[in-house]
Coordinates of C-alpha atoms in Angstrom, one line a residue:
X192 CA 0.0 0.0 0.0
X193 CA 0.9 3.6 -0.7
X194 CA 2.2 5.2 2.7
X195 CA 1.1 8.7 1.7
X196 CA -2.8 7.9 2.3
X197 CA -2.3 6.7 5.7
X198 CA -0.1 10.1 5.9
X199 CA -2.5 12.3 4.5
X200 CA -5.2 10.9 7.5
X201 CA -3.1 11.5 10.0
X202 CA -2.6 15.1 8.5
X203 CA -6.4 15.7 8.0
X204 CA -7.5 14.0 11.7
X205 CA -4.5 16.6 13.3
X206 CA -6.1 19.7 10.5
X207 CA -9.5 18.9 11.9
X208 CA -8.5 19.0 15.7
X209 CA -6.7 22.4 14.7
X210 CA -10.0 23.8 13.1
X211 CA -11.9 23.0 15.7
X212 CA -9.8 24.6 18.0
X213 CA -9.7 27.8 16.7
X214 CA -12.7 28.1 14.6
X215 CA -16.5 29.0 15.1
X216 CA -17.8 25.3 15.2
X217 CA -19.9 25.5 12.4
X218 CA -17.3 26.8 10.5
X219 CA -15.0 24.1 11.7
X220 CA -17.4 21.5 10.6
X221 CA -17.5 22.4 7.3
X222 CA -14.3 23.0 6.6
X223 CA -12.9 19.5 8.0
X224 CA -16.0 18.0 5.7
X225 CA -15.7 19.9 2.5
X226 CA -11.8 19.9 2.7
X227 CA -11.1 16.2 3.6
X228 CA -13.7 15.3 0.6
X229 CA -11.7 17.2 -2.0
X230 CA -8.1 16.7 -0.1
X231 CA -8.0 12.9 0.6
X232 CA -7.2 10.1 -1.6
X233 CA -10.3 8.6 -4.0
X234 CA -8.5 5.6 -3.3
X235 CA -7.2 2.6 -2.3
X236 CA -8.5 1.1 -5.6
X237 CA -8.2 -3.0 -6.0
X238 CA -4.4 -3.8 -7.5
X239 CA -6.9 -4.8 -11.1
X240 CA -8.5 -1.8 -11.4
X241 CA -5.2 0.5 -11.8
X242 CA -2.9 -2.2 -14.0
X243 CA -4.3 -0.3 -17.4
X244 CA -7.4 -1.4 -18.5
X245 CA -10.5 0.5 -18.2
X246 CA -11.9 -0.3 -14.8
X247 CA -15.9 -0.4 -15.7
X248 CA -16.9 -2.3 -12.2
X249 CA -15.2 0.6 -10.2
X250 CA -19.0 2.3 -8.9
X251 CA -17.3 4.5 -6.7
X252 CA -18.5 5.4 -3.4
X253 CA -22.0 6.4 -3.1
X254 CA -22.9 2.7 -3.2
X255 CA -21.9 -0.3 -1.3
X256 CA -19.2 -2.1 -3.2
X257 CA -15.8 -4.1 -3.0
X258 CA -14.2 -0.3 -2.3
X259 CA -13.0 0.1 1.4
X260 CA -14.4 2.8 3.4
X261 CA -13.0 5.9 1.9
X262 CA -13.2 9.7 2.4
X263 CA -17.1 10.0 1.7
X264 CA -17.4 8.2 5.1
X265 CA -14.4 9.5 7.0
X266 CA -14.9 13.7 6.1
X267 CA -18.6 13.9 7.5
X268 CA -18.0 11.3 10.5
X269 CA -14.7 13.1 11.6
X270 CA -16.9 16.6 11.6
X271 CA -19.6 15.0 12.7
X272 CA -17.7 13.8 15.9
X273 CA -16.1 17.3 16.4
X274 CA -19.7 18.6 16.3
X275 CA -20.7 16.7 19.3
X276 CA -17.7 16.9 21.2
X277 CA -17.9 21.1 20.7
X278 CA -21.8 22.0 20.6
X279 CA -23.8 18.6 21.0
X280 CA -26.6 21.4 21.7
X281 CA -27.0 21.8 17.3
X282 CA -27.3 18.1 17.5
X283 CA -29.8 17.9 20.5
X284 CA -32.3 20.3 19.1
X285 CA -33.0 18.5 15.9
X286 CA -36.7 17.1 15.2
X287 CA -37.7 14.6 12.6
X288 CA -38.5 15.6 9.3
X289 CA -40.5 14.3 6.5
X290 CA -38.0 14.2 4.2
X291 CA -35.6 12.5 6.8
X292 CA -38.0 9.2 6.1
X293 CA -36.7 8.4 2.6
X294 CA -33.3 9.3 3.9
X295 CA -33.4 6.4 6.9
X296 CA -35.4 3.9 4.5
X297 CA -33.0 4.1 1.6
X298 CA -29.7 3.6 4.9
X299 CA -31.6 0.4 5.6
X300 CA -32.7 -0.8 2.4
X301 CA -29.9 -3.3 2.0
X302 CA -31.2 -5.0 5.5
X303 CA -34.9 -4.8 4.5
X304 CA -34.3 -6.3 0.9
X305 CA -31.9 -8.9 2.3
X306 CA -35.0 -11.5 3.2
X307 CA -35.8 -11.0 -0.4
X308 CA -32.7 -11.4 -2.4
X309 CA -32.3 -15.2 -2.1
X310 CA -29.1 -15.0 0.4
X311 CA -27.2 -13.6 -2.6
X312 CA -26.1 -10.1 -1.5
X313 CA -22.7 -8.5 -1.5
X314 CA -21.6 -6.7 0.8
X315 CA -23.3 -8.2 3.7
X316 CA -26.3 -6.0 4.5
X317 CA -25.3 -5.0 7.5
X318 CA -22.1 -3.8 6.0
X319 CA -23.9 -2.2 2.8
X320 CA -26.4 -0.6 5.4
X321 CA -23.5 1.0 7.4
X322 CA -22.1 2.0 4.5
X323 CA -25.3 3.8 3.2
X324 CA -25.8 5.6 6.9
X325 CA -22.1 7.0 6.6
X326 CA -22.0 8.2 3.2
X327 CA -25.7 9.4 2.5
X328 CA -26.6 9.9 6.2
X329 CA -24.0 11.3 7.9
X330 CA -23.7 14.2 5.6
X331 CA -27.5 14.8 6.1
X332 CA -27.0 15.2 9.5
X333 CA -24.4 17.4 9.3
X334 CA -26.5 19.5 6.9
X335 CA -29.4 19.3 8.8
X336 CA -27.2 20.6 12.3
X337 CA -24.7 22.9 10.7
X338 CA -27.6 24.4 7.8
X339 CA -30.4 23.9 8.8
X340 CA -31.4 27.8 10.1
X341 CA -30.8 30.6 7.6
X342 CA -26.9 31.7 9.1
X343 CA -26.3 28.1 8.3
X344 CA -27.4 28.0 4.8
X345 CA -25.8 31.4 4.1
X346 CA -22.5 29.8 5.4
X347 CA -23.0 27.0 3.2
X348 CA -23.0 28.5 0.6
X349 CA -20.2 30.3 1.4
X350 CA -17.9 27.3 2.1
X351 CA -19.1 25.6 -1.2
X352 CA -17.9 28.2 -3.3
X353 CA -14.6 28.2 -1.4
X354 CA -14.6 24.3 -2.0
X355 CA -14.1 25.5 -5.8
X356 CA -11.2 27.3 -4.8
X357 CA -9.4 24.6 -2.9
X358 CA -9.5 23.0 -6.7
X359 CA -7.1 26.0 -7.8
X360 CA -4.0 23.9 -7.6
X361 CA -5.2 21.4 -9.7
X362 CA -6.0 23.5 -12.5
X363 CA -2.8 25.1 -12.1
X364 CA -1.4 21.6 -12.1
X365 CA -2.8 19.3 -14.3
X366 CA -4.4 21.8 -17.2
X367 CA -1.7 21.7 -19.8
X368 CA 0.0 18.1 -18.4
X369 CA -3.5 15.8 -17.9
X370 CA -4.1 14.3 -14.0
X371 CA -1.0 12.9 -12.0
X372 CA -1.6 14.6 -9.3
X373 CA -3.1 11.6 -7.0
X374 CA -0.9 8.7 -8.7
X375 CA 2.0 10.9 -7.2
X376 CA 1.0 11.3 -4.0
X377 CA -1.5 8.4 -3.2
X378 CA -1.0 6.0 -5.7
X379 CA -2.5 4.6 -9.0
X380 CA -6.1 5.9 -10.2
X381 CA -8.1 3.9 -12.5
X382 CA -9.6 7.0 -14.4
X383 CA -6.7 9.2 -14.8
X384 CA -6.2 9.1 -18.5
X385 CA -10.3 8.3 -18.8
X386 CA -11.9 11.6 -20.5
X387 CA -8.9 13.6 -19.7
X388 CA -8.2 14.9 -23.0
X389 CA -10.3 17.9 -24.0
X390 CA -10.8 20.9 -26.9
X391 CA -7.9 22.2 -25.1
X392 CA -5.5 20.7 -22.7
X393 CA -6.5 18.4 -20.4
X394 CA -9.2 18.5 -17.7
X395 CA -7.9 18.2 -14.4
X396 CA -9.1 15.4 -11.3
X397 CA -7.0 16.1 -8.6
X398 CA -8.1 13.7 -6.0
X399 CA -11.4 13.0 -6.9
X400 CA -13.2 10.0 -7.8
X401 CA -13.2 10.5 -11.4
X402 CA -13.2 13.6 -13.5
X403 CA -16.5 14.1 -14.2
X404 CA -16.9 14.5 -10.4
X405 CA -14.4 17.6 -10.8
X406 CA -16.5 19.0 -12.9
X407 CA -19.8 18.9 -11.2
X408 CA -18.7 20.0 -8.2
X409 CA -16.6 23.2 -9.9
X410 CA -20.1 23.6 -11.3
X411 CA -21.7 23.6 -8.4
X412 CA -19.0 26.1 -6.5
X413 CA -19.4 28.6 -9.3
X414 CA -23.2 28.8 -9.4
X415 CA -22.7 29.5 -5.2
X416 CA -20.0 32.1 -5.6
X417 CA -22.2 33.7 -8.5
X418 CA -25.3 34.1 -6.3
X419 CA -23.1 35.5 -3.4
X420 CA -21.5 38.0 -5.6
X421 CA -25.1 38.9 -7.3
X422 CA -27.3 38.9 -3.4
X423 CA -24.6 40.1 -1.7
X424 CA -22.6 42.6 -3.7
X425 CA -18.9 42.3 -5.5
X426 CA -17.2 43.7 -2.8
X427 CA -15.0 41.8 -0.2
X428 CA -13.5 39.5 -3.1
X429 CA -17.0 37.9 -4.2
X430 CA -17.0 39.1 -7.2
X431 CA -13.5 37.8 -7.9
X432 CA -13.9 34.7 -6.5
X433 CA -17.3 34.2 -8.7
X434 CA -15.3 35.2 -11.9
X435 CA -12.3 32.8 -10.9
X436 CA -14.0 29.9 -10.6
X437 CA -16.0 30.8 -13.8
X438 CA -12.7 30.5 -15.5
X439 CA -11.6 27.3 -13.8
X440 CA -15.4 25.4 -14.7
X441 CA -15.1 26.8 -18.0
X442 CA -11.0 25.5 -18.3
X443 CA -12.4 22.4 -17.0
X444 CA -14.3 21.8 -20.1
X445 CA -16.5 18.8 -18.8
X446 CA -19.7 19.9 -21.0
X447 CA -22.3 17.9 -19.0
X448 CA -21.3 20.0 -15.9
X449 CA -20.9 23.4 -18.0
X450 CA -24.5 22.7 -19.5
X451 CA -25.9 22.2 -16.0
X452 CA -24.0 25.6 -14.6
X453 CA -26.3 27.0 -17.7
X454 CA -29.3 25.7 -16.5
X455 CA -28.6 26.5 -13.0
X456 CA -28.1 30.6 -13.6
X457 CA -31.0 30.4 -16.0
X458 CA -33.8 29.1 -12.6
X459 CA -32.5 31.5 -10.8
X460 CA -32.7 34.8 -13.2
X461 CA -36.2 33.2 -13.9
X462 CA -37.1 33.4 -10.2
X463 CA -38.7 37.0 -10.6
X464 CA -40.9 36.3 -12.8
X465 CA -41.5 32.0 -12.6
X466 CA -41.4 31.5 -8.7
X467 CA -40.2 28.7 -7.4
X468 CA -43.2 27.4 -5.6
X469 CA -44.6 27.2 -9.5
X470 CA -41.8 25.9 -11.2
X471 CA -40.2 23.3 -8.8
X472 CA -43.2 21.3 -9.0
X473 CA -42.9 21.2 -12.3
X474 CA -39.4 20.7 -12.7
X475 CA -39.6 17.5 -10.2
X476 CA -42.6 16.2 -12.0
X477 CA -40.7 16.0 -15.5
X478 CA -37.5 14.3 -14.3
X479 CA -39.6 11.9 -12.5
X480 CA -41.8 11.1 -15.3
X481 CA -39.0 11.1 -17.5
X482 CA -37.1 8.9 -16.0
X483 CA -40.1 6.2 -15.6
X484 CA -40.5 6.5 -19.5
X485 CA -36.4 5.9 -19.4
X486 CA -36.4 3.1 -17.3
X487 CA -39.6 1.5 -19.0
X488 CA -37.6 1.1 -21.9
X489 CA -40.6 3.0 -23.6
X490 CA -38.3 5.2 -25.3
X491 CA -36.6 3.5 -28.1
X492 CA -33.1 5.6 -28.1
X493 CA -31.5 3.0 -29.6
X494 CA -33.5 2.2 -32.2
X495 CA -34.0 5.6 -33.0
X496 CA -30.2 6.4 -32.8
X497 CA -28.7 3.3 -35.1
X498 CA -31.6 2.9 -37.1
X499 CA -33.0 6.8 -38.3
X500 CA -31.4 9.1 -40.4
X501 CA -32.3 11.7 -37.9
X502 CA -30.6 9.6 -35.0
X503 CA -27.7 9.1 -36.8
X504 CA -27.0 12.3 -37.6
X505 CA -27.4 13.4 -34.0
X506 CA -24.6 10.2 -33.4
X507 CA -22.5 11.7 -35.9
X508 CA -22.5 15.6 -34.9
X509 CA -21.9 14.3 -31.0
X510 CA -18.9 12.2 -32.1
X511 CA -17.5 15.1 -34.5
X512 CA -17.8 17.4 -31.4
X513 CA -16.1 14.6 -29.5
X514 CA -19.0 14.1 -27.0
X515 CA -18.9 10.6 -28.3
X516 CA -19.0 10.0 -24.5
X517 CA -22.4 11.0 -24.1
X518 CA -23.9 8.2 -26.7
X519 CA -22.0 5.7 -25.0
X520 CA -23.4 6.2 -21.7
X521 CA -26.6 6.3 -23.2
X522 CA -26.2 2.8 -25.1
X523 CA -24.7 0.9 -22.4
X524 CA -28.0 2.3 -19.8
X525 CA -30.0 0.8 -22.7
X526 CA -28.6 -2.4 -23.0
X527 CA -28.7 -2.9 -19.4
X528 CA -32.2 -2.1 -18.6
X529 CA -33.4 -5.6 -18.5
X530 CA -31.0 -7.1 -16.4
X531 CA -31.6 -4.3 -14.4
X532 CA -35.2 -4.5 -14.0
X533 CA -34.9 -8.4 -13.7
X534 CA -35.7 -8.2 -9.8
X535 CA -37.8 -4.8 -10.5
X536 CA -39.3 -4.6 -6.6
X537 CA -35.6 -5.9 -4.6
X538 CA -32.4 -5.9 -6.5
X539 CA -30.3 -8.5 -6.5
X540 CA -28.3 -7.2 -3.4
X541 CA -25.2 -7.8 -5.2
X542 CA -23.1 -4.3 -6.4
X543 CA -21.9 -5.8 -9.4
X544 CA -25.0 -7.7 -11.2
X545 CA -23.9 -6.4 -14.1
X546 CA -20.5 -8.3 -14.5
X547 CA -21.9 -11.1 -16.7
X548 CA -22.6 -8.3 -19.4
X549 CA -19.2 -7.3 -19.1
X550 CA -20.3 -3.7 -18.8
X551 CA -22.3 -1.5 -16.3
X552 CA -24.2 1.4 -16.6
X553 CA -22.0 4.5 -15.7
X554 CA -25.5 6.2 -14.0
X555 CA -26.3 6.1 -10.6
X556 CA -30.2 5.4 -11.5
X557 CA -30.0 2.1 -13.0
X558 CA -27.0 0.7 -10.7
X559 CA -29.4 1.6 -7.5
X560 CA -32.4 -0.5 -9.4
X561 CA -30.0 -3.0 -10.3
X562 CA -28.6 -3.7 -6.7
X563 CA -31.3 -2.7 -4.7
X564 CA -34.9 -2.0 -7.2
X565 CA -36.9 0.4 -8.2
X566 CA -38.8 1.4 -4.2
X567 CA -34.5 1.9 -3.3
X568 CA -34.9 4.2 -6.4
X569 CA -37.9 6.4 -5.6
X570 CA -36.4 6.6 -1.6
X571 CA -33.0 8.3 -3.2
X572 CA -35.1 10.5 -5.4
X573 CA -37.5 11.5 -2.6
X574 CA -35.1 12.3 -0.3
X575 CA -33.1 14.9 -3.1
X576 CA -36.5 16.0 -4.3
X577 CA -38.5 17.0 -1.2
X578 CA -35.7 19.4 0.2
X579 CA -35.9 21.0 -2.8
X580 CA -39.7 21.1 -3.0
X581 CA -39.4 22.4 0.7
X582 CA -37.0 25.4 0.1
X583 CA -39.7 26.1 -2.8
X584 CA -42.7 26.2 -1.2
X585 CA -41.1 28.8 1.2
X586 CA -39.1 30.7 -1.4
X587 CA -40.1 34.5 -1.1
X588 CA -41.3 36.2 -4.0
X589 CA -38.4 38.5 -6.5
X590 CA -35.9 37.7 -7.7
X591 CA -33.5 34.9 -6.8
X592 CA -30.4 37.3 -6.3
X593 CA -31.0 38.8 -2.2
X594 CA -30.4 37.1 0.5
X595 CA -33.2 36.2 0.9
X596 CA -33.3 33.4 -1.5
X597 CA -30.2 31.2 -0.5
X598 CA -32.7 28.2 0.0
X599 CA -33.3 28.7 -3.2
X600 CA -29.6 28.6 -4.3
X601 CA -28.9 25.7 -2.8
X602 CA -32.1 23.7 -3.9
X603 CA -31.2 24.9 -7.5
X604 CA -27.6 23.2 -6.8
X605 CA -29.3 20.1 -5.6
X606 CA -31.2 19.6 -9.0
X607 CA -28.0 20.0 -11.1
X608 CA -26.7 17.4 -8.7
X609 CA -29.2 15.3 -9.3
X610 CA -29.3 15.9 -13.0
X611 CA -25.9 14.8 -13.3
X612 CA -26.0 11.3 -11.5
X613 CA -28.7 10.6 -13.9
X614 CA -25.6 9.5 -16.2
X615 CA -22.7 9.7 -13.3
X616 CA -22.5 7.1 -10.4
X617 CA -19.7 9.5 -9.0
X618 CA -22.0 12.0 -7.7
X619 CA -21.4 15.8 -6.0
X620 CA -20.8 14.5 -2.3
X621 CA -21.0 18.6 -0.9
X622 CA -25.2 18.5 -2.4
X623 CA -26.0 16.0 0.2
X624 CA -25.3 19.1 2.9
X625 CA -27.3 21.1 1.1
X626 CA -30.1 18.5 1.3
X627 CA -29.6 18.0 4.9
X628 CA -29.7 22.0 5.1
X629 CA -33.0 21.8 3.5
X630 CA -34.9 19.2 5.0
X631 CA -36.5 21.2 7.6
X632 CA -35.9 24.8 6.5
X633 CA -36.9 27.7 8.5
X634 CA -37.3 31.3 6.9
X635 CA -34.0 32.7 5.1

């Protein structure tokens, strides 16, 4: 094993005991999250998956699999435990919440499904439950205690557009060279070279889990920063830091993520004049429609992509754009939707039922109905949908930019998230705080 990763926690544990020292707690908290999710290794990764070949089986780790436990357990549970040691009182004075119900039945799905799944599952469901409670829950919780008023949220945002920033060295580092960055100091990653070539350059990963994941969450920083800078004035650096890590998603180049940045400015310039208690609704009801039609196989994309003149072209001008990417993804979903769907109400309990294809589908979606079925499904999407649904019902009325609309900002950021992992299993870890932050929202 690579000592530097072993190293590297023993840095972060002695970083987090400093912050809490000398920090406001809540400030503390989210710094020792936020900065061990985007400064610790995305590894170990099996010796098999890093000797050169493409590593399709590697799901990352929002879902229980043959990875160890890695930073998206280890970041919330080590601010998590300097929360309670500090000011147990933000954890004492929490009170269920409705969306906290889809939260706690997805943690536990692996143990409820197990009865079901023929003694077949892997991990164990205890293990895969654990798992589930330490990378989906903890962060929640944290959210939820550290977010959950409206200083919180205003923080929040704050320290996610400062996450972008902590990504500044490995622009500077692995633009113009491609990602080496964690191989030097952690070992071997299985998507280094995947995707790193772009229009120009290369698009960095730093440490992160692949980098499409890099790209999201830059995303995701610059819409924050850009809200600040517009609610809150340019002054006091905002408007630099906004325009900074505008450049950096931009020099990223990951087009998925740039399109969703698009999107995400676009809600919340519409706010003055399509509220969010209108359009969210909406919004939630399309993607949820859309991707029952998608997971019906109803929609023929293949058919119409290999076998029309119209879908062929649309093959063709993707590939000369090189976003050839994109139509893969979509093909391999496709040709896994029936083995998929083969155990539609329980999964098979097994992280890689898709090994006998000798492929998997690189969205979160199908891989949760694959291991766990479609009710596993509609508990992840309820418990990113109802936050957001929340923060809109109580969204004042104007326009999105005043500070009065950072639930808002933070539910828009929670539907790009979403949006990406429709085609990513490596999903934005930091939009599961803002989830948390929103499951129980008081006025901003």
């Amino acid at each position: 094993m690579h000592p530097t990763p072993l190293l590297a926690l023993a840095v972060f544990l002695g970083a987090a005991v400093l912050l809490f020292w000398r920090l406001p707690v809540r400030h503390a908290a989210l710094a020792v999250a936020l900065g061990g999710w985007v400064m610790l290794p995305a590894g170990p990764f099996p010796a098999a998956s890093t000797d050169g070949v493409f590593a399709y089986w590697i799901l990352g780790q929002a879902l229980p699999s043959d990875l160890p436990l890695g930073k998206s357990v280890i970041a919330p549970a080590v601010a998590l435990l300097g929360l309670a040691l500090r000011a147990p009182r933000l954890l004492g004075q929490l009170r269920p919440a409705v969306p906290d119900l889809p939260l706690l039945l997805w943690c536990l799905s692996p143990l409820l499904l197990a009865p079901f799944q023929g003694g077949e599952a892997d991990p164990p469901p205890l293990r895969a439950s654990l798992l589930l409670f330490g990378g989906w829950g903890l962060p929640w919780l944290l959210g939820r205690a550290v977010a959950g008023d409206a200083a919180g949220r205003a923080l929040l945002l704050q320290a996610l557009s400062l996450t972008g920033l902590a990504c500044l060295p490995f622009a500077l580092a692995e633009a113009w060279t491609g990602p080496w960055l964690h191989e030097a100091l952690y070992g071997p990653h299985p998507f280094d070279a995947i995707g790193s070539v772009r229009y120009l350059g290369h698009r960095p990963m730093g440490f992160f889990e692949d980098g499409n994941q890099y790209g999201i969450v830059l995303a995701l920083a610059s819409l924050a920063a850009v809200w600040r800078a517009r609610s809150l004035g340019m002054q006091q650096g905002r408007g630099l830091v906004a325009a900074l890590l505008l450049a950096m998603s931009l020099a990223a180049q990951s087009v998925g993520a740039l399109l969703l940045l698009g999107l995400g400015l676009a809600l919340l310039a519409s706010a003055s004049w399509l509220p969010p208690r209108r359009l969210a609704p909406g919004l939630a009801g399309l993607l949820l429609l859309g991707g029952l039609v998608y997971a019906s196989g109803l929609l023929p994309l293949r058919q119409w992509a290999t076998g029309t003149t119209a879908g062929q072209a649309v093959v063709q001008l993707l590939r000369d754009a090189g976003r050839h990417s994109l139509t893969w993804r979509i093909s391999k979903e496709q040709a896994l939707l029936k083995p998929a769907l083969a155990r539609p109400l329980t999964g098979t309990g097994r992280w890689d039922w898709f090994r006998p294809e000798g492929v998997r589908p690189w969205g979160l979606t199908l891989l949760i109905v694959g291991q766990y079925g479609l009710p596993a499904l509609a508990c992840v999407l309820g418990l990113w949908l109802l936050p957001v649904l929340r923060a809109a019902s109580r969204a004042p009325p104007g326009p999105a930019w005043q500070p009065g609309q950072g639930s808002w900002a933070l539910a828009v950021m929670l539907l790009l998230a979403l949006g990406d992992a429709l085609l990513n299993s490596f999903i934005a870890w930091p939009a599961l705080l803002a989830a948390g932050a929103l499951a129980d929202p008081g006025p901003d």
